[in-house]
Amino acid sequence: MQLIDGKKISLQLQETIAKEVEQMVASGAKKPHLAAILVGNDGGSETYVASKIKACERVGFNSTLIRLPDNVTEENLLKAVHDLNNNHDVDGFIVQLPLPRHINEHNIIEAVKPSKDVDGFHPINVGRMVLNLPCYVSATPYGIVHLLSAYKIETSGKHCVVIGRSHIVGSPMSILLAKNTALGNCTVTLCHSKTKDLSSHTLKADIIICALGIPEFLKADMVKEGAVVIDVGTTRVVSAESKTGFKLKGDVKFDVVAPKCSYITPVPGGVGPMTIASLIQNTLLAAKKEIYK
Ligand code: GUN
């Protein structure tokens, strides 16, 4: 079994980006600039946004954090989005999800200018991804594909089971892996809460991407010997052992599943850091106007 070190690969990618930014700035370009809107003070979102801002510092980007209260109106949140759309200094921005229940997430996502949508959540970017057109690919699936590539894990002709059909991970992941590309060409089965006899699918999988958000859901008897297991789960659970009082739990019962795998990602230190590296990569593309001229 080989552990996939997402933290290491993420830092390598960020180092490469930092060198490119240094050269860009030396030749007179402005620093790339990522902005983030954070609504409320959900602990998980605070942590993720803080990691994104820290990554900006690491690679030499400018960053701006816009905090709005939990009870912000949809209208005022839309105004903050429009301000960033029109701010020429900001290359790309994200609105951290989830949003409070009184706000319609789709209205917010659709308000982001596609050329600044470095999360790749806007319907235009999702549609362009499906059609193999230049676009921002949503950060977590993009990060996973990068990890598979970094570890030279063959995807062509393999059977991949994706568990979970969220807009941000499961659905785009299933589409990316099924494409006729160097990092695709899998036969993909997309499983979800209504799938009958889930184990009958996972037991046939060469690659399992577990993205349903239920801690330790995937057990050893659901995985075939030699499978590649990618754990996207990051549920915060109370823990007396941790300084923060919380720890992250993946969707995979790691201790029992890992011995059966050829490769497996840990939580934390697997997919999470790659999501951040992908966001940084998308922001660099935005600053260079490589996707939208
Ligand atoms: N919430 C969980 N993952 C993400 C992400 O990749 N982007 C944003 N904006 N919110 C998230």
PDB file of C-alpha atoms and ligand atoms in Angstrom:
ATOM      1  CA  MET A   1       0.000   0.000   0.000  1.00  0.00           C
ATOM      2  CA  GLN A   2       1.306   3.444  -0.895  1.00  0.00           C
ATOM      3  CA  LEU A   3       0.039   6.542   0.853  1.00  0.00           C
ATOM      4  CA  ILE A   4      -0.745   9.405  -1.547  1.00  0.00           C
ATOM      5  CA  ASP A   5       0.840  12.508  -0.042  1.00  0.00           C
ATOM      6  CA  GLY A   6      -1.455  15.327  -1.142  1.00  0.00           C
ATOM      7  CA  LYS A   7       0.303  17.843   1.067  1.00  0.00           C
ATOM      8  CA  LYS A   8       3.648  17.187  -0.642  1.00  0.00           C
ATOM      9  CA  ILE A   9       2.232  17.328  -4.184  1.00  0.00           C
ATOM     10  CA  SER A  10       0.246  20.479  -3.326  1.00  0.00           C
ATOM     11  CA  LEU A  11       3.358  22.230  -2.001  1.00  0.00           C
ATOM     12  CA  GLN A  12       5.354  21.162  -5.089  1.00  0.00           C
ATOM     13  CA  LEU A  13       2.671  22.637  -7.343  1.00  0.00           C
ATOM     14  CA  GLN A  14       2.599  25.836  -5.289  1.00  0.00           C
ATOM     15  CA  GLU A  15       6.405  26.083  -5.491  1.00  0.00           C
ATOM     16  CA  THR A  16       6.245  25.891  -9.297  1.00  0.00           C
ATOM     17  CA  ILE A  17       3.518  28.563  -9.318  1.00  0.00           C
ATOM     18  CA  ALA A  18       5.542  30.775  -6.934  1.00  0.00           C
ATOM     19  CA  LYS A  19       8.516  30.662  -9.356  1.00  0.00           C
ATOM     20  CA  GLU A  20       6.280  31.631 -12.270  1.00  0.00           C
ATOM     21  CA  VAL A  21       4.762  34.510 -10.276  1.00  0.00           C
ATOM     22  CA  GLU A  22       8.244  35.748  -9.391  1.00  0.00           C
ATOM     23  CA  GLN A  23       9.149  35.845 -13.094  1.00  0.00           C
ATOM     24  CA  MET A  24       5.862  37.525 -14.015  1.00  0.00           C
ATOM     25  CA  VAL A  25       6.377  40.238 -11.422  1.00  0.00           C
ATOM     26  CA  ALA A  26      10.057  40.683 -12.406  1.00  0.00           C
ATOM     27  CA  SER A  27       8.943  41.307 -15.984  1.00  0.00           C
ATOM     28  CA  GLY A  28       6.517  44.032 -14.878  1.00  0.00           C
ATOM     29  CA  ALA A  29       3.205  42.195 -14.489  1.00  0.00           C
ATOM     30  CA  LYS A  30       1.080  42.773 -11.402  1.00  0.00           C
ATOM     31  CA  LYS A  31       0.744  40.039  -8.794  1.00  0.00           C
ATOM     32  CA  PRO A  32      -2.229  37.705  -9.344  1.00  0.00           C
ATOM     33  CA  HIS A  33      -5.050  38.596  -6.943  1.00  0.00           C
ATOM     34  CA  LEU A  34      -7.567  36.161  -5.421  1.00  0.00           C
ATOM     35  CA  ALA A  35     -10.526  37.382  -3.350  1.00  0.00           C
ATOM     36  CA  ALA A  36     -12.798  35.311  -1.125  1.00  0.00           C
ATOM     37  CA  ILE A  37     -16.212  36.124   0.286  1.00  0.00           C
ATOM     38  CA  LEU A  38     -16.917  34.435   3.601  1.00  0.00           C
ATOM     39  CA  VAL A  39     -20.450  34.647   4.978  1.00  0.00           C
ATOM     40  CA  GLY A  40     -20.905  34.008   8.704  1.00  0.00           C
ATOM     41  CA  ASN A  41     -18.365  32.188  10.836  1.00  0.00           C
ATOM     42  CA  ASP A  42     -18.815  28.475  10.261  1.00  0.00           C
ATOM     43  CA  GLY A  43     -15.704  26.830  11.745  1.00  0.00           C
ATOM     44  CA  GLY A  44     -14.982  24.619   8.728  1.00  0.00           C
ATOM     45  CA  SER A  45     -15.347  27.469   6.227  1.00  0.00           C
ATOM     46  CA  GLU A  46     -13.113  29.704   8.379  1.00  0.00           C
ATOM     47  CA  THR A  47     -10.389  27.046   8.283  1.00  0.00           C
ATOM     48  CA  TYR A  48     -10.657  26.468   4.523  1.00  0.00           C
ATOM     49  CA  VAL A  49     -10.617  30.164   3.673  1.00  0.00           C
ATOM     50  CA  ALA A  50      -7.659  30.758   6.009  1.00  0.00           C
ATOM     51  CA  SER A  51      -5.747  27.987   4.169  1.00  0.00           C
ATOM     52  CA  LYS A  52      -6.563  29.593   0.811  1.00  0.00           C
ATOM     53  CA  ILE A  53      -5.316  32.996   1.971  1.00  0.00           C
ATOM     54  CA  LYS A  54      -2.156  31.409   3.396  1.00  0.00           C
ATOM     55  CA  ALA A  55      -1.516  29.670   0.059  1.00  0.00           C
ATOM     56  CA  CYS A  56      -1.823  33.054  -1.699  1.00  0.00           C
ATOM     57  CA  GLU A  57       0.940  34.420   0.527  1.00  0.00           C
ATOM     58  CA  ARG A  58       3.077  31.348  -0.152  1.00  0.00           C
ATOM     59  CA  VAL A  59       2.930  31.773  -3.945  1.00  0.00           C
ATOM     60  CA  GLY A  60       3.196  35.579  -3.962  1.00  0.00           C
ATOM     61  CA  PHE A  61      -0.440  36.417  -4.836  1.00  0.00           C
ATOM     62  CA  ASN A  62      -2.362  39.303  -3.383  1.00  0.00           C
ATOM     63  CA  SER A  63      -5.492  38.238  -1.526  1.00  0.00           C
ATOM     64  CA  THR A  64      -8.577  39.941  -0.154  1.00  0.00           C
ATOM     65  CA  LEU A  65     -11.006  38.462   2.341  1.00  0.00           C
ATOM     66  CA  ILE A  66     -14.488  39.951   2.427  1.00  0.00           C
ATOM     67  CA  ARG A  67     -16.445  38.956   5.513  1.00  0.00           C
ATOM     68  CA  LEU A  68     -20.209  39.323   5.593  1.00  0.00           C
ATOM     69  CA  PRO A  69     -22.485  38.540   8.530  1.00  0.00           C
ATOM     70  CA  ASP A  70     -24.596  35.393   8.713  1.00  0.00           C
ATOM     71  CA  ASN A  71     -27.768  37.464   8.261  1.00  0.00           C
ATOM     72  CA  VAL A  72     -26.554  39.298   5.121  1.00  0.00           C
ATOM     73  CA  THR A  73     -29.367  39.671   2.587  1.00  0.00           C
ATOM     74  CA  GLU A  74     -29.095  37.967  -0.784  1.00  0.00           C
ATOM     75  CA  GLU A  75     -29.195  41.431  -2.343  1.00  0.00           C
ATOM     76  CA  ASN A  76     -26.161  42.616  -0.370  1.00  0.00           C
ATOM     77  CA  LEU A  77     -24.250  39.436  -1.098  1.00  0.00           C
ATOM     78  CA  LEU A  78     -25.033  39.900  -4.810  1.00  0.00           C
ATOM     79  CA  LYS A  79     -23.747  43.450  -4.515  1.00  0.00           C
ATOM     80  CA  ALA A  80     -20.431  42.158  -3.083  1.00  0.00           C
ATOM     81  CA  VAL A  81     -20.206  39.708  -6.012  1.00  0.00           C
ATOM     82  CA  HIS A  82     -20.880  42.483  -8.553  1.00  0.00           C
ATOM     83  CA  ASP A  83     -18.246  44.689  -6.921  1.00  0.00           C
ATOM     84  CA  LEU A  84     -15.650  41.938  -7.358  1.00  0.00           C
ATOM     85  CA  ASN A  85     -16.816  41.274 -10.938  1.00  0.00           C
ATOM     86  CA  ASN A  86     -16.087  44.942 -11.684  1.00  0.00           C
ATOM     87  CA  ASN A  87     -12.885  45.264  -9.673  1.00  0.00           C
ATOM     88  CA  HIS A  88     -10.130  45.225 -12.301  1.00  0.00           C
ATOM     89  CA  ASP A  89      -7.457  44.470  -9.739  1.00  0.00           C
ATOM     90  CA  VAL A  90      -9.089  41.144  -8.742  1.00  0.00           C
ATOM     91  CA  ASP A  91      -8.307  38.302 -11.177  1.00  0.00           C
ATOM     92  CA  GLY A  92     -10.543  35.674  -9.608  1.00  0.00           C
ATOM     93  CA  PHE A  93     -12.718  35.140  -6.573  1.00  0.00           C
ATOM     94  CA  ILE A  94     -14.711  32.572  -4.666  1.00  0.00           C
ATOM     95  CA  VAL A  95     -17.778  32.631  -2.466  1.00  0.00           C
ATOM     96  CA  GLN A  96     -17.121  30.032   0.216  1.00  0.00           C
ATOM     97  CA  LEU A  97     -19.912  27.440   0.494  1.00  0.00           C
ATOM     98  CA  PRO A  98     -22.156  26.492   2.188  1.00  0.00           C
ATOM     99  CA  LEU A  99     -24.175  29.699   2.420  1.00  0.00           C
ATOM    100  CA  PRO A 100     -26.895  30.358   5.029  1.00  0.00           C
ATOM    101  CA  ARG A 101     -30.223  28.754   4.133  1.00  0.00           C
ATOM    102  CA  HIS A 102     -31.997  32.032   3.355  1.00  0.00           C
ATOM    103  CA  ILE A 103     -29.636  32.622   0.414  1.00  0.00           C
ATOM    104  CA  ASN A 104     -30.168  30.916  -2.928  1.00  0.00           C
ATOM    105  CA  GLU A 105     -26.755  29.426  -3.736  1.00  0.00           C
ATOM    106  CA  HIS A 106     -27.481  29.179  -7.464  1.00  0.00           C
ATOM    107  CA  ASN A 107     -28.315  32.890  -7.716  1.00  0.00           C
ATOM    108  CA  ILE A 108     -24.946  33.704  -6.173  1.00  0.00           C
ATOM    109  CA  ILE A 109     -22.951  31.262  -8.303  1.00  0.00           C
ATOM    110  CA  GLU A 110     -24.609  32.515 -11.486  1.00  0.00           C
ATOM    111  CA  ALA A 111     -23.814  36.114 -10.551  1.00  0.00           C
ATOM    112  CA  VAL A 112     -20.051  35.448 -10.590  1.00  0.00           C
ATOM    113  CA  LYS A 113     -18.479  36.503 -13.886  1.00  0.00           C
ATOM    114  CA  PRO A 114     -17.374  33.230 -15.575  1.00  0.00           C
ATOM    115  CA  SER A 115     -13.928  34.697 -16.351  1.00  0.00           C
ATOM    116  CA  LYS A 116     -13.379  35.264 -12.596  1.00  0.00           C
ATOM    117  CA  ASP A 117     -15.051  32.041 -11.410  1.00  0.00           C
ATOM    118  CA  VAL A 118     -11.864  30.278 -10.293  1.00  0.00           C
ATOM    119  CA  ASP A 119     -13.973  27.730  -8.353  1.00  0.00           C
ATOM    120  CA  GLY A 120     -15.369  26.580 -11.710  1.00  0.00           C
ATOM    121  CA  PHE A 121     -18.919  26.459 -10.299  1.00  0.00           C
ATOM    122  CA  HIS A 122     -20.683  28.769 -12.798  1.00  0.00           C
ATOM    123  CA  PRO A 123     -22.925  26.908 -15.303  1.00  0.00           C
ATOM    124  CA  ILE A 124     -20.793  28.304 -18.155  1.00  0.00           C
ATOM    125  CA  ASN A 125     -17.621  26.774 -16.721  1.00  0.00           C
ATOM    126  CA  VAL A 126     -19.385  23.495 -15.910  1.00  0.00           C
ATOM    127  CA  GLY A 127     -20.842  23.357 -19.444  1.00  0.00           C
ATOM    128  CA  ARG A 128     -17.490  24.163 -21.027  1.00  0.00           C
ATOM    129  CA  MET A 129     -15.853  21.441 -18.932  1.00  0.00           C
ATOM    130  CA  VAL A 130     -18.410  18.904 -20.185  1.00  0.00           C
ATOM    131  CA  LEU A 131     -17.718  19.972 -23.785  1.00  0.00           C
ATOM    132  CA  ASN A 132     -13.887  19.908 -23.454  1.00  0.00           C
ATOM    133  CA  LEU A 133     -13.660  23.668 -23.974  1.00  0.00           C
ATOM    134  CA  PRO A 134     -11.175  25.862 -22.070  1.00  0.00           C
ATOM    135  CA  CYS A 135     -12.628  26.537 -18.607  1.00  0.00           C
ATOM    136  CA  TYR A 136     -11.914  26.586 -14.896  1.00  0.00           C
ATOM    137  CA  VAL A 137     -12.350  23.040 -13.610  1.00  0.00           C
ATOM    138  CA  SER A 138     -13.728  22.892 -10.094  1.00  0.00           C
ATOM    139  CA  ALA A 139     -10.864  22.675  -7.645  1.00  0.00           C
ATOM    140  CA  THR A 140     -11.410  19.347  -5.880  1.00  0.00           C
ATOM    141  CA  PRO A 141     -11.912  17.154  -8.994  1.00  0.00           C
ATOM    142  CA  TYR A 142      -9.025  18.997 -10.684  1.00  0.00           C
ATOM    143  CA  GLY A 143      -6.849  18.304  -7.617  1.00  0.00           C
ATOM    144  CA  ILE A 144      -7.754  14.603  -7.621  1.00  0.00           C
ATOM    145  CA  VAL A 145      -6.902  14.220 -11.291  1.00  0.00           C
ATOM    146  CA  HIS A 146      -3.569  15.929 -10.572  1.00  0.00           C
ATOM    147  CA  LEU A 147      -2.866  13.499  -7.697  1.00  0.00           C
ATOM    148  CA  LEU A 148      -3.600  10.460  -9.884  1.00  0.00           C
ATOM    149  CA  SER A 149      -1.230  11.880 -12.478  1.00  0.00           C
ATOM    150  CA  ALA A 150       1.513  12.681  -9.931  1.00  0.00           C
ATOM    151  CA  TYR A 151       1.470   9.046  -8.751  1.00  0.00           C
ATOM    152  CA  LYS A 152       1.283   7.764 -12.353  1.00  0.00           C
ATOM    153  CA  ILE A 153      -1.935   5.890 -11.572  1.00  0.00           C
ATOM    154  CA  GLU A 154      -3.342   4.492 -14.803  1.00  0.00           C
ATOM    155  CA  THR A 155      -6.939   5.479 -15.466  1.00  0.00           C
ATOM    156  CA  SER A 156      -7.415   4.341 -19.062  1.00  0.00           C
ATOM    157  CA  GLY A 157      -9.667   1.295 -19.237  1.00  0.00           C
ATOM    158  CA  LYS A 158     -10.092   1.194 -15.449  1.00  0.00           C
ATOM    159  CA  HIS A 159     -13.423   0.964 -13.683  1.00  0.00           C
ATOM    160  CA  CYS A 160     -13.961   3.938 -11.387  1.00  0.00           C
ATOM    161  CA  VAL A 161     -16.760   4.197  -8.860  1.00  0.00           C
ATOM    162  CA  VAL A 162     -17.571   7.699  -7.637  1.00  0.00           C
ATOM    163  CA  ILE A 163     -19.732   7.774  -4.495  1.00  0.00           C
ATOM    164  CA  GLY A 164     -21.651  11.046  -4.157  1.00  0.00           C
ATOM    165  CA  ARG A 165     -23.142  13.283  -6.849  1.00  0.00           C
ATOM    166  CA  SER A 166     -22.594  16.807  -5.482  1.00  0.00           C
ATOM    167  CA  HIS A 167     -22.180  19.691  -7.914  1.00  0.00           C
ATOM    168  CA  ILE A 168     -18.739  20.453  -6.540  1.00  0.00           C
ATOM    169  CA  VAL A 169     -17.156  17.001  -6.423  1.00  0.00           C
ATOM    170  CA  GLY A 170     -19.044  13.847  -7.449  1.00  0.00           C
ATOM    171  CA  SER A 171     -20.722  15.027 -10.647  1.00  0.00           C
ATOM    172  CA  PRO A 172     -17.735  16.863 -12.212  1.00  0.00           C
ATOM    173  CA  MET A 173     -15.397  14.074 -11.055  1.00  0.00           C
ATOM    174  CA  SER A 174     -17.441  11.427 -12.849  1.00  0.00           C
ATOM    175  CA  ILE A 175     -17.431  13.514 -16.047  1.00  0.00           C
ATOM    176  CA  LEU A 176     -13.677  14.244 -15.961  1.00  0.00           C
ATOM    177  CA  LEU A 177     -12.715  10.601 -15.467  1.00  0.00           C
ATOM    178  CA  ALA A 178     -14.992   9.383 -18.253  1.00  0.00           C
ATOM    179  CA  LYS A 179     -13.496  11.759 -20.843  1.00  0.00           C
ATOM    180  CA  ASN A 180     -11.317  10.671 -23.703  1.00  0.00           C
ATOM    181  CA  THR A 181      -8.213  12.338 -22.243  1.00  0.00           C
ATOM    182  CA  ALA A 182      -4.878  11.294 -20.778  1.00  0.00           C
ATOM    183  CA  LEU A 183      -6.397  11.466 -17.291  1.00  0.00           C
ATOM    184  CA  GLY A 184      -9.725   9.973 -18.161  1.00  0.00           C
ATOM    185  CA  ASN A 185     -10.837   7.035 -20.232  1.00  0.00           C
ATOM    186  CA  CYS A 186     -12.272   5.258 -17.206  1.00  0.00           C
ATOM    187  CA  THR A 187     -15.544   3.406 -17.187  1.00  0.00           C
ATOM    188  CA  VAL A 188     -17.339   5.394 -14.518  1.00  0.00           C
ATOM    189  CA  THR A 189     -20.183   4.345 -12.233  1.00  0.00           C
ATOM    190  CA  LEU A 190     -21.712   7.200 -10.261  1.00  0.00           C
ATOM    191  CA  CYS A 191     -23.262   5.898  -7.022  1.00  0.00           C
ATOM    192  CA  HIS A 192     -25.387   7.867  -4.561  1.00  0.00           C
ATOM    193  CA  SER A 193     -27.866   7.604  -1.718  1.00  0.00           C
ATOM    194  CA  LYS A 194     -30.421   5.730  -3.863  1.00  0.00           C
ATOM    195  CA  THR A 195     -27.947   3.183  -5.264  1.00  0.00           C
ATOM    196  CA  LYS A 196     -29.017  -0.365  -4.432  1.00  0.00           C
ATOM    197  CA  ASP A 197     -26.352  -2.792  -3.199  1.00  0.00           C
ATOM    198  CA  LEU A 198     -23.524  -0.263  -3.275  1.00  0.00           C
ATOM    199  CA  SER A 199     -20.931  -2.934  -2.412  1.00  0.00           C
ATOM    200  CA  SER A 200     -21.688  -4.821  -5.628  1.00  0.00           C
ATOM    201  CA  HIS A 201     -20.383  -1.733  -7.470  1.00  0.00           C
ATOM    202  CA  THR A 202     -17.459  -0.777  -5.210  1.00  0.00           C
ATOM    203  CA  LEU A 203     -16.161  -4.361  -5.143  1.00  0.00           C
ATOM    204  CA  LYS A 204     -15.684  -4.170  -8.940  1.00  0.00           C
ATOM    205  CA  ALA A 205     -13.890  -0.808  -8.810  1.00  0.00           C
ATOM    206  CA  ASP A 206     -10.222  -0.299  -9.645  1.00  0.00           C
ATOM    207  CA  ILE A 207     -10.536   3.275  -8.361  1.00  0.00           C
ATOM    208  CA  ILE A 208     -13.019   4.471  -5.703  1.00  0.00           C
ATOM    209  CA  ILE A 209     -13.622   8.177  -5.133  1.00  0.00           C
ATOM    210  CA  CYS A 210     -15.541   8.559  -1.892  1.00  0.00           C
ATOM    211  CA  ALA A 211     -17.259  11.953  -1.661  1.00  0.00           C
ATOM    212  CA  LEU A 212     -20.453  11.626   0.319  1.00  0.00           C
ATOM    213  CA  GLY A 213     -19.554  13.283   3.627  1.00  0.00           C
ATOM    214  CA  ILE A 214     -20.316  10.396   5.983  1.00  0.00           C
ATOM    215  CA  PRO A 215     -17.345   9.639   8.256  1.00  0.00           C
ATOM    216  CA  GLU A 216     -15.841   6.142   7.864  1.00  0.00           C
ATOM    217  CA  PHE A 217     -18.575   5.078   5.431  1.00  0.00           C
ATOM    218  CA  LEU A 218     -16.348   2.929   3.187  1.00  0.00           C
ATOM    219  CA  LYS A 219     -15.428  -0.318   4.974  1.00  0.00           C
ATOM    220  CA  ALA A 220     -12.889  -3.017   4.112  1.00  0.00           C
ATOM    221  CA  ASP A 221     -15.501  -5.492   2.833  1.00  0.00           C
ATOM    222  CA  MET A 222     -16.589  -2.926   0.198  1.00  0.00           C
ATOM    223  CA  VAL A 223     -13.159  -2.685  -1.459  1.00  0.00           C
ATOM    224  CA  LYS A 224     -11.376  -5.146  -3.726  1.00  0.00           C
ATOM    225  CA  GLU A 225      -7.742  -6.063  -3.133  1.00  0.00           C
ATOM    226  CA  GLY A 226      -5.379  -3.609  -4.899  1.00  0.00           C
ATOM    227  CA  ALA A 227      -7.929  -0.806  -5.425  1.00  0.00           C
ATOM    228  CA  VAL A 228      -6.983   2.880  -5.437  1.00  0.00           C
ATOM    229  CA  VAL A 229      -9.059   4.762  -2.831  1.00  0.00           C
ATOM    230  CA  ILE A 230      -9.438   8.544  -2.852  1.00  0.00           C
ATOM    231  CA  ASP A 231     -11.111   9.974   0.248  1.00  0.00           C
ATOM    232  CA  VAL A 232     -12.770  13.362  -0.253  1.00  0.00           C
ATOM    233  CA  GLY A 233     -14.563  13.415   3.125  1.00  0.00           C
ATOM    234  CA  THR A 234     -13.696  16.161   5.596  1.00  0.00           C
ATOM    235  CA  THR A 235     -16.281  15.997   8.361  1.00  0.00           C
ATOM    236  CA  ARG A 236     -15.314  17.971  11.481  1.00  0.00           C
ATOM    237  CA  VAL A 237     -15.829  15.869  14.579  1.00  0.00           C
ATOM    238  CA  VAL A 238     -15.302  16.860  18.198  1.00  0.00           C
ATOM    239  CA  SER A 239     -11.972  15.579  19.509  1.00  0.00           C
ATOM    240  CA  ALA A 240     -10.431  16.033  22.938  1.00  0.00           C
ATOM    241  CA  GLU A 241      -7.004  15.113  21.481  1.00  0.00           C
ATOM    242  CA  SER A 242      -6.830  18.127  19.172  1.00  0.00           C
ATOM    243  CA  LYS A 243      -5.858  21.673  20.217  1.00  0.00           C
ATOM    244  CA  THR A 244      -8.782  23.123  18.262  1.00  0.00           C
ATOM    245  CA  GLY A 245     -11.254  20.675  19.828  1.00  0.00           C
ATOM    246  CA  PHE A 246     -12.000  19.198  16.383  1.00  0.00           C
ATOM    247  CA  LYS A 247     -10.456  16.803  13.953  1.00  0.00           C
ATOM    248  CA  LEU A 248     -11.218  15.962  10.331  1.00  0.00           C
ATOM    249  CA  LYS A 249     -12.660  12.560   9.532  1.00  0.00           C
ATOM    250  CA  GLY A 250     -12.676  11.095   6.048  1.00  0.00           C
ATOM    251  CA  ASP A 251     -15.367   8.985   4.383  1.00  0.00           C
ATOM    252  CA  VAL A 252     -13.110   5.913   4.496  1.00  0.00           C
ATOM    253  CA  LYS A 253     -12.463   3.665   7.521  1.00  0.00           C
ATOM    254  CA  PHE A 254      -8.775   4.142   6.870  1.00  0.00           C
ATOM    255  CA  ASP A 255      -7.203   1.591   9.258  1.00  0.00           C
ATOM    256  CA  VAL A 256      -9.053  -1.375   7.773  1.00  0.00           C
ATOM    257  CA  VAL A 257      -9.310  -0.218   4.146  1.00  0.00           C
ATOM    258  CA  ALA A 258      -5.685   0.916   3.690  1.00  0.00           C
ATOM    259  CA  PRO A 259      -4.095  -2.594   3.909  1.00  0.00           C
ATOM    260  CA  LYS A 260      -6.230  -3.707   0.917  1.00  0.00           C
ATOM    261  CA  CYS A 261      -5.312  -0.751  -1.313  1.00  0.00           C
ATOM    262  CA  SER A 262      -2.541  -0.201  -3.846  1.00  0.00           C
ATOM    263  CA  TYR A 263      -2.848   3.568  -3.152  1.00  0.00           C
ATOM    264  CA  ILE A 264      -4.926   5.544  -0.669  1.00  0.00           C
ATOM    265  CA  THR A 265      -5.246   9.188   0.361  1.00  0.00           C
ATOM    266  CA  PRO A 266      -5.194  10.077   4.069  1.00  0.00           C
ATOM    267  CA  VAL A 267      -7.462  12.631   5.778  1.00  0.00           C
ATOM    268  CA  PRO A 268      -6.106  15.166   6.468  1.00  0.00           C
ATOM    269  CA  GLY A 269      -3.213  15.549   4.012  1.00  0.00           C
ATOM    270  CA  GLY A 270      -4.728  13.921   0.929  1.00  0.00           C
ATOM    271  CA  VAL A 271      -7.297  15.634  -1.269  1.00  0.00           C
ATOM    272  CA  GLY A 272      -7.756  18.786   0.888  1.00  0.00           C
ATOM    273  CA  PRO A 273      -4.375  20.394   0.122  1.00  0.00           C
ATOM    274  CA  MET A 274      -4.860  19.633  -3.588  1.00  0.00           C
ATOM    275  CA  THR A 275      -8.122  21.597  -3.657  1.00  0.00           C
ATOM    276  CA  ILE A 276      -6.154  24.618  -2.529  1.00  0.00           C
ATOM    277  CA  ALA A 277      -3.371  24.075  -5.072  1.00  0.00           C
ATOM    278  CA  SER A 278      -5.967  23.806  -7.858  1.00  0.00           C
ATOM    279  CA  LEU A 279      -7.633  27.047  -6.807  1.00  0.00           C
ATOM    280  CA  ILE A 280      -4.252  28.773  -6.890  1.00  0.00           C
ATOM    281  CA  GLN A 281      -3.578  27.255 -10.328  1.00  0.00           C
ATOM    282  CA  ASN A 282      -6.953  28.505 -11.613  1.00  0.00           C
ATOM    283  CA  THR A 283      -6.216  31.983 -10.252  1.00  0.00           C
ATOM    284  CA  LEU A 284      -2.886  32.024 -12.089  1.00  0.00           C
ATOM    285  CA  LEU A 285      -4.722  31.075 -15.300  1.00  0.00           C
ATOM    286  CA  ALA A 286      -7.175  33.920 -14.609  1.00  0.00           C
ATOM    287  CA  ALA A 287      -4.352  36.430 -14.092  1.00  0.00           C
ATOM    288  CA  LYS A 288      -2.718  35.300 -17.351  1.00  0.00           C
ATOM    289  CA  LYS A 289      -6.114  35.445 -19.125  1.00  0.00           C
ATOM    290  CA  GLU A 290      -5.442  31.968 -20.503  1.00  0.00           C
ATOM    291  CA  ILE A 291      -9.021  30.698 -20.380  1.00  0.00           C
ATOM    292  CA  TYR A 292     -11.031  33.838 -21.179  1.00  0.00           C
ATOM    293  CA  LYS A 293      -8.955  36.215 -23.355  1.00  0.00           C
TER     294      LYS A 293
HETATM  295  N1  GUN B   1     -16.979  24.526   0.217  1.00  0.00           N
HETATM  296  C1  GUN B   1     -16.432  23.283   0.188  1.00  0.00           C
HETATM  297  N2  GUN B   1     -15.559  23.165  -0.842  1.00  0.00           N
HETATM  298  C2  GUN B   1     -15.555  24.370  -1.484  1.00  0.00           C
HETATM  299  C3  GUN B   1     -14.856  24.865  -2.613  1.00  0.00           C
HETATM  300  O1  GUN B   1     -14.065  24.175  -3.269  1.00  0.00           O
HETATM  301  N3  GUN B   1     -15.133  26.154  -2.949  1.00  0.00           N
HETATM  302  C4  GUN B   1     -16.028  26.933  -2.261  1.00  0.00           C
HETATM  303  N4  GUN B   1     -16.238  28.179  -2.689  1.00  0.00           N
HETATM  304  N5  GUN B   1     -16.694  26.492  -1.210  1.00  0.00           N
HETATM  305  C5  GUN B   1     -16.456  25.209  -0.819  1.00  0.00           C
END
